[in-house]
Coordinates of C-alpha atoms and ligand atoms in Angstrom, one line a residue:
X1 CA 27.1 -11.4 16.7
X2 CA 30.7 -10.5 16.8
X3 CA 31.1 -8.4 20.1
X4 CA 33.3 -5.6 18.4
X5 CA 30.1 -4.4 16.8
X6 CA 26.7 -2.3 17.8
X7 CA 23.5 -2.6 14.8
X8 CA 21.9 0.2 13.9
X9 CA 18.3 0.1 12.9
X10 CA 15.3 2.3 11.8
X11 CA 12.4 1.1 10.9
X12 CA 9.5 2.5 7.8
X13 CA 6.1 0.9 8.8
X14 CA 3.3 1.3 6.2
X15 CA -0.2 0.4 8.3
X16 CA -3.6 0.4 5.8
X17 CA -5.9 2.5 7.3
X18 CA -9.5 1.1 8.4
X19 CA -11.1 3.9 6.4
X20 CA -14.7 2.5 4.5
X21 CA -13.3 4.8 1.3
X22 CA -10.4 5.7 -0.1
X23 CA -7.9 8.3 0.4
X24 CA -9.0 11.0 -2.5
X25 CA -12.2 9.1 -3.8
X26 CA -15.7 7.7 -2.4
X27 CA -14.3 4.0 -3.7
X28 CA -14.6 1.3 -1.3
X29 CA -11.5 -0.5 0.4
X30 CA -13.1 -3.6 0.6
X31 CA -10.8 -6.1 0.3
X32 CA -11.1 -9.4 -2.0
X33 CA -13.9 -8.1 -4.5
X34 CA -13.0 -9.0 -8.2
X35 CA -9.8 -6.8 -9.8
X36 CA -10.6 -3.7 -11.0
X37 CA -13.6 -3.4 -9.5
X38 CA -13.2 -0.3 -6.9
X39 CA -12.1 2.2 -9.1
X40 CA -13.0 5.3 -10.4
X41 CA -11.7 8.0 -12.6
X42 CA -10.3 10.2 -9.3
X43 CA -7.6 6.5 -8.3
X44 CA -7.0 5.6 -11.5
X45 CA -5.6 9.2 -12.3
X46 CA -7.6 9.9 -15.6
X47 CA -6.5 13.7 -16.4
X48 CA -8.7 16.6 -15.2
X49 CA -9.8 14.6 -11.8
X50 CA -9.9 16.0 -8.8
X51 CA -9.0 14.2 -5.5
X52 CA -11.3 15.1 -2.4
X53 CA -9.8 14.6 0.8
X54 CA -10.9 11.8 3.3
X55 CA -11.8 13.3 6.6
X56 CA -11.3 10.2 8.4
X57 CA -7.8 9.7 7.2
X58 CA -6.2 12.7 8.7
X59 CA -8.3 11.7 11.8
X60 CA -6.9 8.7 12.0
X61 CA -3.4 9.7 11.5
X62 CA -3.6 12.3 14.1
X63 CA -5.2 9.8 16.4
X64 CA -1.8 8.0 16.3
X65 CA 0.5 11.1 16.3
X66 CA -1.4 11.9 19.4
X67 CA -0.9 8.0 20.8
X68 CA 2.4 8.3 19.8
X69 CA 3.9 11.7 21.8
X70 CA 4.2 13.3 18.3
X71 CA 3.6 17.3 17.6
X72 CA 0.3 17.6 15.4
X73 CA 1.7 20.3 12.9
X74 CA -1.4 22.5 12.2
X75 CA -0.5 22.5 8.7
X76 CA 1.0 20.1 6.6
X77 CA 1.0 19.5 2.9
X78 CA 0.9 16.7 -0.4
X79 CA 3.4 16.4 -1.7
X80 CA 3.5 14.1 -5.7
X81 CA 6.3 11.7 -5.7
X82 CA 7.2 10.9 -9.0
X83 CA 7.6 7.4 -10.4
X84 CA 7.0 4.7 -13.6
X85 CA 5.8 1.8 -12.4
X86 CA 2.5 -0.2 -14.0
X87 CA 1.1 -0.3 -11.2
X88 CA 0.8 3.2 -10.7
X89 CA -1.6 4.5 -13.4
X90 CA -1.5 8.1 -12.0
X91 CA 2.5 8.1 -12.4
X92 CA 2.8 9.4 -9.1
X93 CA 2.1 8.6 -5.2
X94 CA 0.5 11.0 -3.8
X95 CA 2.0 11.8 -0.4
X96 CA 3.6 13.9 2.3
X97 CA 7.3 15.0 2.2
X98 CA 8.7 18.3 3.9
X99 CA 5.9 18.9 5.6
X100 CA 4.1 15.6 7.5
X101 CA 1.0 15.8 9.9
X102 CA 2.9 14.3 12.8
X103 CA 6.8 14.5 13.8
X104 CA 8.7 14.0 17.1
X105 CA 7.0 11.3 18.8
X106 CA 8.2 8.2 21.1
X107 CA 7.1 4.7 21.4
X108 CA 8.5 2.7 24.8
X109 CA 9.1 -0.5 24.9
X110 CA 9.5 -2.9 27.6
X111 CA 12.4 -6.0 27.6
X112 CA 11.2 -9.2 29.3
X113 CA 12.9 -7.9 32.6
X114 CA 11.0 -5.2 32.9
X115 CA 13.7 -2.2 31.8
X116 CA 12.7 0.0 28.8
X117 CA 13.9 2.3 26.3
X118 CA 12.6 4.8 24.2
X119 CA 12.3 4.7 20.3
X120 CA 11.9 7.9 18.7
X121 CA 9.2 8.5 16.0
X122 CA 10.8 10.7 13.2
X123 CA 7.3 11.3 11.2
X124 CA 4.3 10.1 10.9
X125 CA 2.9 10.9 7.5
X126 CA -0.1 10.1 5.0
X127 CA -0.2 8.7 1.3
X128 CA -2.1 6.2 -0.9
X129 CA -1.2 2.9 -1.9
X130 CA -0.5 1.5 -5.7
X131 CA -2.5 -1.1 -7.3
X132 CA -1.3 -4.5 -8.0
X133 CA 0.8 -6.3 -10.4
X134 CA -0.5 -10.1 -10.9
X135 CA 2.6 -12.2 -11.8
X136 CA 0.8 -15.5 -12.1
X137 CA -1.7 -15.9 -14.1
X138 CA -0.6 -17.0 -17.7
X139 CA 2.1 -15.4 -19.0
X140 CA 1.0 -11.4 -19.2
X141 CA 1.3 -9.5 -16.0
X142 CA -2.1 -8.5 -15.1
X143 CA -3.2 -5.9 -13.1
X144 CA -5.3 -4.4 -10.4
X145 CA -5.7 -1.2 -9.8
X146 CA -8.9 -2.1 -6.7
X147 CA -5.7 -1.1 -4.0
X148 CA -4.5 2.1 -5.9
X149 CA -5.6 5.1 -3.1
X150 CA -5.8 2.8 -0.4
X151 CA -5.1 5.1 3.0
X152 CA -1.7 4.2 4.2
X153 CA 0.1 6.3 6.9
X154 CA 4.0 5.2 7.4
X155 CA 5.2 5.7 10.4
X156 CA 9.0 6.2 10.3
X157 CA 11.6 5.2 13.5
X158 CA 14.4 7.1 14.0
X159 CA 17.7 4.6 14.1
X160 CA 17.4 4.1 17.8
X161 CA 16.8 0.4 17.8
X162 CA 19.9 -1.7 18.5
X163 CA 19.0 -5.5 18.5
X164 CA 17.1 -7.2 15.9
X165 CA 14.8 -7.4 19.3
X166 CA 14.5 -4.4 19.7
X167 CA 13.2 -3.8 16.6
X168 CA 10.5 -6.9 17.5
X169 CA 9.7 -5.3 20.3
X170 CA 9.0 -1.8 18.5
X171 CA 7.0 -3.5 15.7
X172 CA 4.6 -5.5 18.4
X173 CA 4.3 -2.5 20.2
X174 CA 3.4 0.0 17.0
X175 CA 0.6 -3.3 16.4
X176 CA -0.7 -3.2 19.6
X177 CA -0.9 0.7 19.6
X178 CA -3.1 0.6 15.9
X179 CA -5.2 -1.9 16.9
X180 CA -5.9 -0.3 20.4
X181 CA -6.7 3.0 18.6
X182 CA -8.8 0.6 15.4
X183 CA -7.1 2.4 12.7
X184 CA -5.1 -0.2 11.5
X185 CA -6.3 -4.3 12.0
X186 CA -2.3 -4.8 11.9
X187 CA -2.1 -7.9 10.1
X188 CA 1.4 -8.1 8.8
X189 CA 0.7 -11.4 6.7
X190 CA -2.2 -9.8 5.2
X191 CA 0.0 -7.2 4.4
X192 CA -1.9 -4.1 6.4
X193 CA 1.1 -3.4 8.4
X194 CA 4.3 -3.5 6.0
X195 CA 8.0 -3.3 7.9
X196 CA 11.0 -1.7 5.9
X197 CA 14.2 -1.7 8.3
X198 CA 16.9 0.3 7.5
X199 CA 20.0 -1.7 8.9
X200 CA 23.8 -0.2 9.7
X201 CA 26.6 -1.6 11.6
X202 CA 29.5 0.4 13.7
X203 CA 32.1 -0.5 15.8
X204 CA 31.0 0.1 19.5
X205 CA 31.6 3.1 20.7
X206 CA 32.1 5.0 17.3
X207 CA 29.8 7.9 16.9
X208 CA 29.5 8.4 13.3
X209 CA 26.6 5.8 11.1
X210 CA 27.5 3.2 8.7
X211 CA 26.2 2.8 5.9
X212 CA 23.0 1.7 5.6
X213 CA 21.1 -0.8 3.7
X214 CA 17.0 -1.5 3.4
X215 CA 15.5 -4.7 3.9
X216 CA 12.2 -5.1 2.6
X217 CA 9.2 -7.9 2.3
X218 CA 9.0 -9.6 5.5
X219 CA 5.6 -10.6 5.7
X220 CA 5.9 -11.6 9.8
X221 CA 7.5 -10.6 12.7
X222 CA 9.3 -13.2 13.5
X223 CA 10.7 -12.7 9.7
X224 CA 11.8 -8.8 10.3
X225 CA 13.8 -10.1 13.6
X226 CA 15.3 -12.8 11.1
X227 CA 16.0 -10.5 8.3
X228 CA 17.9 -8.3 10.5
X229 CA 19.9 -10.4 12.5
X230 CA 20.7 -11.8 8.9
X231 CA 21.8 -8.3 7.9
X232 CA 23.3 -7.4 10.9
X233 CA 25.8 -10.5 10.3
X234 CA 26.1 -10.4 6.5
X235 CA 27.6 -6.5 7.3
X236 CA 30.3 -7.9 10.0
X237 CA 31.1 -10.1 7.8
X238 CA 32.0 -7.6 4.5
X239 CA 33.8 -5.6 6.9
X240 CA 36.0 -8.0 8.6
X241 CA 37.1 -9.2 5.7
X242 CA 38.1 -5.3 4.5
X243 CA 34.9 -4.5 2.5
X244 CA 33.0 -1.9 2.4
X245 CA 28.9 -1.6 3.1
X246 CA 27.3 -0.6 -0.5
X247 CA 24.0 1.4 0.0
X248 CA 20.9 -0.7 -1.6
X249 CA 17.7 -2.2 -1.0
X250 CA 17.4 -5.9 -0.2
X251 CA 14.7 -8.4 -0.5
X252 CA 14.1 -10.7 2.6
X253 CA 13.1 -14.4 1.1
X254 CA 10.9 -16.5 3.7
X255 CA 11.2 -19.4 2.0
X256 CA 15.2 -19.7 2.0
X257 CA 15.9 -17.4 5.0
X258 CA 18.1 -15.4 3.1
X259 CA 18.6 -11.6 2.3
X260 CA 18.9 -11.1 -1.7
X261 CA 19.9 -7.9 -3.4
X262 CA 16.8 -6.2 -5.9
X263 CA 18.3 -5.5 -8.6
X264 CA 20.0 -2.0 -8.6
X265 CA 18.5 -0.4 -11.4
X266 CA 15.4 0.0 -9.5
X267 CA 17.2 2.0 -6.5
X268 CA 18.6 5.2 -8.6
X269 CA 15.6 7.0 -7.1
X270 CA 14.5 10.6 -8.4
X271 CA 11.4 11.1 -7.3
X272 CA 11.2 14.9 -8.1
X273 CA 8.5 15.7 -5.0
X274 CA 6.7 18.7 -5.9
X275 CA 3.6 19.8 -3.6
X276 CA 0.2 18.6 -5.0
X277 CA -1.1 21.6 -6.5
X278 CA -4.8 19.8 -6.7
X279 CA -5.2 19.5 -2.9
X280 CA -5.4 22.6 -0.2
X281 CA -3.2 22.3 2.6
X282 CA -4.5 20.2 5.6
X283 CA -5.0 22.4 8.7
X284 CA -5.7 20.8 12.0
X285 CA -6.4 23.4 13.8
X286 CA -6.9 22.7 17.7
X287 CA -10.3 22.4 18.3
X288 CA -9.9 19.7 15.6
X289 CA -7.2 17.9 17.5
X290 CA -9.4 18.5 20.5
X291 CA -11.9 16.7 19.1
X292 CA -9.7 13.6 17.7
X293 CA -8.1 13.5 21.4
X294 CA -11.5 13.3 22.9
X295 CA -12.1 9.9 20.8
X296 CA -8.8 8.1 22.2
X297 CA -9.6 5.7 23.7
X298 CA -8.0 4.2 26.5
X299 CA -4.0 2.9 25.5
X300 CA -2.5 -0.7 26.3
X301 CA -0.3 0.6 29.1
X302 CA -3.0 2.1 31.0
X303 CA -5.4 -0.1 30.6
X304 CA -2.7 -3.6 31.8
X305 CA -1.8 -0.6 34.9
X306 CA -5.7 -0.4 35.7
X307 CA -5.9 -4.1 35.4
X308 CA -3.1 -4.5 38.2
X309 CA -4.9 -2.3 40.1
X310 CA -8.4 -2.3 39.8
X311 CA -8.5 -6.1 39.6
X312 CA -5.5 -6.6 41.8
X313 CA -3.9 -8.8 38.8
X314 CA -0.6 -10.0 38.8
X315 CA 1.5 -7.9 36.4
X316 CA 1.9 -11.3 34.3
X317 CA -1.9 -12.0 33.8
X318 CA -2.2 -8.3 33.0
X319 CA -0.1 -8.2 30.5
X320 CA -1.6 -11.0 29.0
X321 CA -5.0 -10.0 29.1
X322 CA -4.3 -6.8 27.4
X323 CA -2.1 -7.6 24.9
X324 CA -5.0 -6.8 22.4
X325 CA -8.1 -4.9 22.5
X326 CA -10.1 -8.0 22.1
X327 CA -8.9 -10.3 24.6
X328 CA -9.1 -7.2 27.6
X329 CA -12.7 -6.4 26.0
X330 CA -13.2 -9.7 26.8
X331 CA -11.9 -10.9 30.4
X332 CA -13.7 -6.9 31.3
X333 CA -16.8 -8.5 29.7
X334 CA -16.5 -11.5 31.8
X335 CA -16.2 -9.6 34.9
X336 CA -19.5 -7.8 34.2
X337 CA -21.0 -11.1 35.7
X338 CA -18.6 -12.2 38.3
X339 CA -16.1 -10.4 40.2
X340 CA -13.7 -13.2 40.5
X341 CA -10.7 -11.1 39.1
X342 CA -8.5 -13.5 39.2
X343 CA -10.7 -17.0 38.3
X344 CA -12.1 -14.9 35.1
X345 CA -8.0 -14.2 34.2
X346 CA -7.2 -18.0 34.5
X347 CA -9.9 -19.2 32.7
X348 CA -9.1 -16.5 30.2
X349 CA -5.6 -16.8 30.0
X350 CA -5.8 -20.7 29.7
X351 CA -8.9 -22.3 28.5
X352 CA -9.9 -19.3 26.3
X353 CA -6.5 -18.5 24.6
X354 CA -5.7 -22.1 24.3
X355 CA -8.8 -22.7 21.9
X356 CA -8.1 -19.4 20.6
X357 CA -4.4 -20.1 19.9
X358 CA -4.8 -23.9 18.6
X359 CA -7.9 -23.2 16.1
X360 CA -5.9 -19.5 14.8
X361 CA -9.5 -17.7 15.5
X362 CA -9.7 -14.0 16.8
X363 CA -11.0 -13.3 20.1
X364 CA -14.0 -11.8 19.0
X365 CA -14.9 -15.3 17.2
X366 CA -14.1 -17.2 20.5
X367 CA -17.7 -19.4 20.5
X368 CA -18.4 -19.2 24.6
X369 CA -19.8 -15.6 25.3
X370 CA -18.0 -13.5 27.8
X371 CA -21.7 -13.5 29.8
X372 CA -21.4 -17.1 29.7
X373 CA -17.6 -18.1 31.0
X374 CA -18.4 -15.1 34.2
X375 CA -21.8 -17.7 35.0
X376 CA -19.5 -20.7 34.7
X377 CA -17.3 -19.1 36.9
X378 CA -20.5 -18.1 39.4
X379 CA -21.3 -22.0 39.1
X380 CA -18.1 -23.1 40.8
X381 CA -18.3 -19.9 43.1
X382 CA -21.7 -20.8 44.3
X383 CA -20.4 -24.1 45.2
X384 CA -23.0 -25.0 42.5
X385 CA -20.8 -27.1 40.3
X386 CA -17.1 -28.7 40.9
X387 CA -14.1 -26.7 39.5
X388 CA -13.2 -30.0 37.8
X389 CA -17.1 -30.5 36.6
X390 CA -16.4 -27.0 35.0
X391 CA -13.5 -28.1 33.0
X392 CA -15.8 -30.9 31.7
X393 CA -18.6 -28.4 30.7
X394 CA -16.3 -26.1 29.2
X395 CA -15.7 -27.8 26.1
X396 CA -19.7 -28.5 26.5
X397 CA -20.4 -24.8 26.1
X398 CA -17.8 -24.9 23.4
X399 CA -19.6 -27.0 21.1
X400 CA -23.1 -26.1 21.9
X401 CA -22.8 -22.6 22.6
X402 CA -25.6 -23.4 25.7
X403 CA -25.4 -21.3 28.9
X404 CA -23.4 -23.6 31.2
X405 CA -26.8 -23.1 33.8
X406 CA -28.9 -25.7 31.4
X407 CA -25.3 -28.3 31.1
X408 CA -25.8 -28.7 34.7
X409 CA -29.2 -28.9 34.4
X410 CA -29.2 -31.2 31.3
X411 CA -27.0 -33.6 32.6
X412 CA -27.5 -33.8 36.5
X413 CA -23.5 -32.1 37.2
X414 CA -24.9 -30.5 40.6
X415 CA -22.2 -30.3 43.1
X416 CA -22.7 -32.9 45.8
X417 CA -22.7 -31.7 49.5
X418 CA -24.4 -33.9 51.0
X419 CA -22.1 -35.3 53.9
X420 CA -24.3 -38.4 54.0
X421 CA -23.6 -39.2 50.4
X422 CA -19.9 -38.6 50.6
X423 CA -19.3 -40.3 53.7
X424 CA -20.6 -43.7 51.9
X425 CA -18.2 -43.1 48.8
X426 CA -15.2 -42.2 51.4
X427 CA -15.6 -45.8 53.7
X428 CA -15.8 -47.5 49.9
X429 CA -12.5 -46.3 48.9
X430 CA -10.9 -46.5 52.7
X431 CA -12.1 -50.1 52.5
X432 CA -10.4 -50.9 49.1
X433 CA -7.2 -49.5 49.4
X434 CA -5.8 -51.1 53.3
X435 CA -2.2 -50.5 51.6
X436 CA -2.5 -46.8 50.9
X437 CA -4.5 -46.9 54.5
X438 CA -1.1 -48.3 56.5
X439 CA 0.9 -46.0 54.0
X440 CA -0.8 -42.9 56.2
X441 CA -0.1 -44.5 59.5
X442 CA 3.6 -44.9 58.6
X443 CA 3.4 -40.9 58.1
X444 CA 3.1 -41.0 54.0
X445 CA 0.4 -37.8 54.3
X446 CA 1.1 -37.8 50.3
X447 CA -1.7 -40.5 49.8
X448 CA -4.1 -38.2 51.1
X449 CA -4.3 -37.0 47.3
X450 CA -4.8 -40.4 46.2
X451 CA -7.9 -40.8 48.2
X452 CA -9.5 -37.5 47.3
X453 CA -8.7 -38.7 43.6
X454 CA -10.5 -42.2 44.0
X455 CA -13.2 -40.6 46.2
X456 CA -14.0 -37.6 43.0
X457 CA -13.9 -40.5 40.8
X458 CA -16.2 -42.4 43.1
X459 CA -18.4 -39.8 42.7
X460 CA -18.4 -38.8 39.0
X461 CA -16.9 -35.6 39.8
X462 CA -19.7 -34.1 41.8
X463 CA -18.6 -34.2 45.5
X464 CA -17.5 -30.9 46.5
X465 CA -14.4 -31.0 47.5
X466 CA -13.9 -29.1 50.3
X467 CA -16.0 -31.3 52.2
X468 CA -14.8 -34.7 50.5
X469 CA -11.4 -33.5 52.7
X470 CA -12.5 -32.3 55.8
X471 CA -14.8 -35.6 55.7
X472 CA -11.2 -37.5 54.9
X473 CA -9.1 -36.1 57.5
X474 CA -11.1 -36.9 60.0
X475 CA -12.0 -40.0 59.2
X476 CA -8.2 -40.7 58.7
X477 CA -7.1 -39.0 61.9
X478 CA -9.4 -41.6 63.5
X479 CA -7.5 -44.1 62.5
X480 CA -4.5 -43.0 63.6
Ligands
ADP501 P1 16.5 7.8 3.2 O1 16.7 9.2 2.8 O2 17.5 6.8 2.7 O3 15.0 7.3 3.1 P2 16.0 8.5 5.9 O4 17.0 9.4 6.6 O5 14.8 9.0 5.5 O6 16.8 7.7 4.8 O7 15.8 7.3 7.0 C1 15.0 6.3 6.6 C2 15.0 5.3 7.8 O8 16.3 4.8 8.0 C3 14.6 5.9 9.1 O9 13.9 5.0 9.9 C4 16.0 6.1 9.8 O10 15.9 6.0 11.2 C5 16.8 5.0 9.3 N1 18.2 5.3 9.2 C6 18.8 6.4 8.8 N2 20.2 6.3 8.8 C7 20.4 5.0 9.2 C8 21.6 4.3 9.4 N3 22.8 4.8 9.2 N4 21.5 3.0 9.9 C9 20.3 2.5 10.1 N5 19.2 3.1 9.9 C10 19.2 4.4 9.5
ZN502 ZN1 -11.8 5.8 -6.8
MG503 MG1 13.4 8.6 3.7

């Protein structure tokens, strides 16, 4: 980016809400039943209807003002924002304008070295979705109305963010905070988390805003950070070469990595808002938002700080292990049978994210219980079983889902401490190997590995290994 310039970003985040019903109506929000299937008269906006609030979607949306550092306004209002579109049968969205559940909040977030900054949260409101326009199938437009009155709440930055990272950084952070709370599952592909980003560009160290453009339908994080840093340059570029920024929305294309303009008929926006005169006011009064606070439950930030202390974690593994709900529900679950803090976060960290990471599964379909990785763990701990054996039953308890107990059991993987035993193995190896032997005597102590490593072989594995090297060095010292 050309230095003489500072981006200017806010971002509009739409996240589904994990409601059973809709937002006015008892339909269901299942996803991926046939189209036009979950409707009823109140979505599809036949006159006379009456829409009935859902409980849970205010409750929801508070929950994350609350998360969020954002005022709860005791009252706040619907608001009809008026539009043609076919997939809007009702003509209008209903949502919240001039008077939102949630305002003046903050989301901090962290830079790889540790500094941080915080965004500010402008407003965090609640409105339905549209349905669905089907482009292709044959040559009509079809469509589904199952998503009309779908619980969305959009949380809007204000233009605090700076960097195209920044605004990463914001976005997993907002995804982290949904998911924590279980309103939102967050999945940006999926399209349950949507990212508008409002994009400006000024000379550094000017006060006043440029003009801004909106960048919409990046279906991926990595593709918001794209499509702004796109922007960011495609502005520099106008203006260095005299131009001037024109307000409108773009589209972001994944497949050619480029920003396109929509076309700008679309963008001459009157929505005439006018408050809903079919629904009451919503009042959260405060033994309501009492109530909501006493269900949060416990955010990422504090839970990764307990983590570093409780389990005496390094800040890295911490962060790790609570980057979702999931994986910390997890490593805490392993803990409930050993209290190797830090074994249970390598083993999580590596073995378990690997699998998880390499076969795209979520944590909660990880195939080795939490119960059953803290008694593999209590294996090695117990001198029971090798840590090397343990990387061989692993992918054992992977495939069979058995408890890694019966593995040893099965197929005879009992650690070997029987000094006798090893003794034999170590005078085989010392025996075969005079070269590496005079190597030691000429003071090359790195052959010392190479023993222990012919000696495990030796013994399939099984010879604990502390002993295998005491037994070692002082056979070796003998020598000397
Ligand atoms: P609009 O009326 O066009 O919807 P808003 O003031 O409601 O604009 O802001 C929408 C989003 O755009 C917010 O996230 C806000 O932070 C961001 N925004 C506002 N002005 C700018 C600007 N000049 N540059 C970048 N982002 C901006
Ligand atoms: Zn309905
Ligand atoms: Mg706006």
């Amino acid at each position: 980016m050309n230095s003489k310039y500072e981006a200017v970003i806010g971002l509009e985040v739409h996240a589904q809400l994990l409601t059973e019903t809709k937002i006015f109506c008892g339909c269901s929000t299942k996803f991926g039943v046939p189209p036009n299937t979950n409707v009823c008269p109140v979505c599809l906006g036949h006159p006379g209807v009456l829409p009935v609030m859902n409980e849970k979607v205010v409750e929801y949306t508070v929950l994350m003002g609350l998360a969020t550092d954002c005022a709860i306004n005791e009252r706040s209002i619907f608001a009809r924002k008026n539009y043609f579109y076919p997939d809007l049968p009702k003509g209008y969205q209903t949502s919240q304008y001039e008077e939102p559940i949630c305002e003046h909040g903050k989301i901090s977030i962290e830079f790889k070295d540790g500094s941080r900054k915080e965004i500010g949260i402008t407003r965090i409101h609640m409105e339905e979705d549209a349905g669905k326009s089907i482009h292709d199938q044959g040559t009509d437009t079809k469509i589904d109305a199952n998503r009309c009155g779908t619980p969305l709440m959009e949380i809007v930055s204000e233009p605090d963010l700076r960097t195209a990272e920044e605004a990463y950084l914001y976005l997993t952070k907002l995804k982290q905070i949904v998911t924590y709370l279980g309103v939102c599952d967050g999945n940006m592909e999926e399209g349950s988390l949507r990212c508008d980003a409002n994009v400006s560009v000024r000379l550094k160290g000017e006060e006043k805003f440029g003009t801004k453009t909106e960048v919409k339908n990046m279906n991926s994080f990595r593709n918001v950070e794209r499509a702004i840093e796109s922007e960011i340059e495609r502005q520099i570029e106008i203006i260095e070469d005299g131009g001037k920024i024109i307000q409108q929305t773009l589209l972001w294309d994944a497949d050619s990595n480029m920003i396109k303009p929509m076309r700008s008929k679309e963008e001459a926006h009157d929505y005439r808002y006018f408050p809903d005169p079919d629904l009451m006011p919503i009042i959260v009064d405060s033994k309501w938002r009492v109530r909501i606070a006493s269900t949060m439950p416990e955010l990422p930030e504090n839970r990764r700080n307990r983590f570093i202390e409780k389990y005496s974690l390094p800040k890295y593994d911490a962060e790790i292990l609570t980057s979702s709900r999931e994986l910390a529900d997890y490593y805490e679950n392993v803990l409930t049978v050993t209290d190797d803090y830090k074994s249970a976060s390598n083993w999580v960290m590596t073995d378990v994210l690997k699998v998880v990471n390499d076969e795209k599964i979520p944590v909660n379909q990880f195939p080795i219980s939490p119960e059953n990785l803290g008694k593999l763990i209590k294996l090695i701990n117990e001198k029971t079983i090798s840590g090397k054996i343990a990387k061989d039953i692993f992918p054992e308890m992977l495939k069979t889902n058995k408890v890694p107990n019966e593995i040893v059991k099965e197929k005879n993987l009992v650690q070997i401490s029987d000094t006798g035993e090893i003794e034999i193995a170590i005078d085989k190896i010392l025996a075969a190997n005079p070269k590496q032997i005079e190597e030691f005597l000429s003071g090359k102590d790195k052959v010392i590995g190479f023993f222990v490593g012919q000696i495990m072989k030796e013994m399939k594995g099984k010879a604990n290994p502390q002993i295998v090297n005491e037994l070692l060095k002082s056979k070796l010292d003998k020598l000397r």
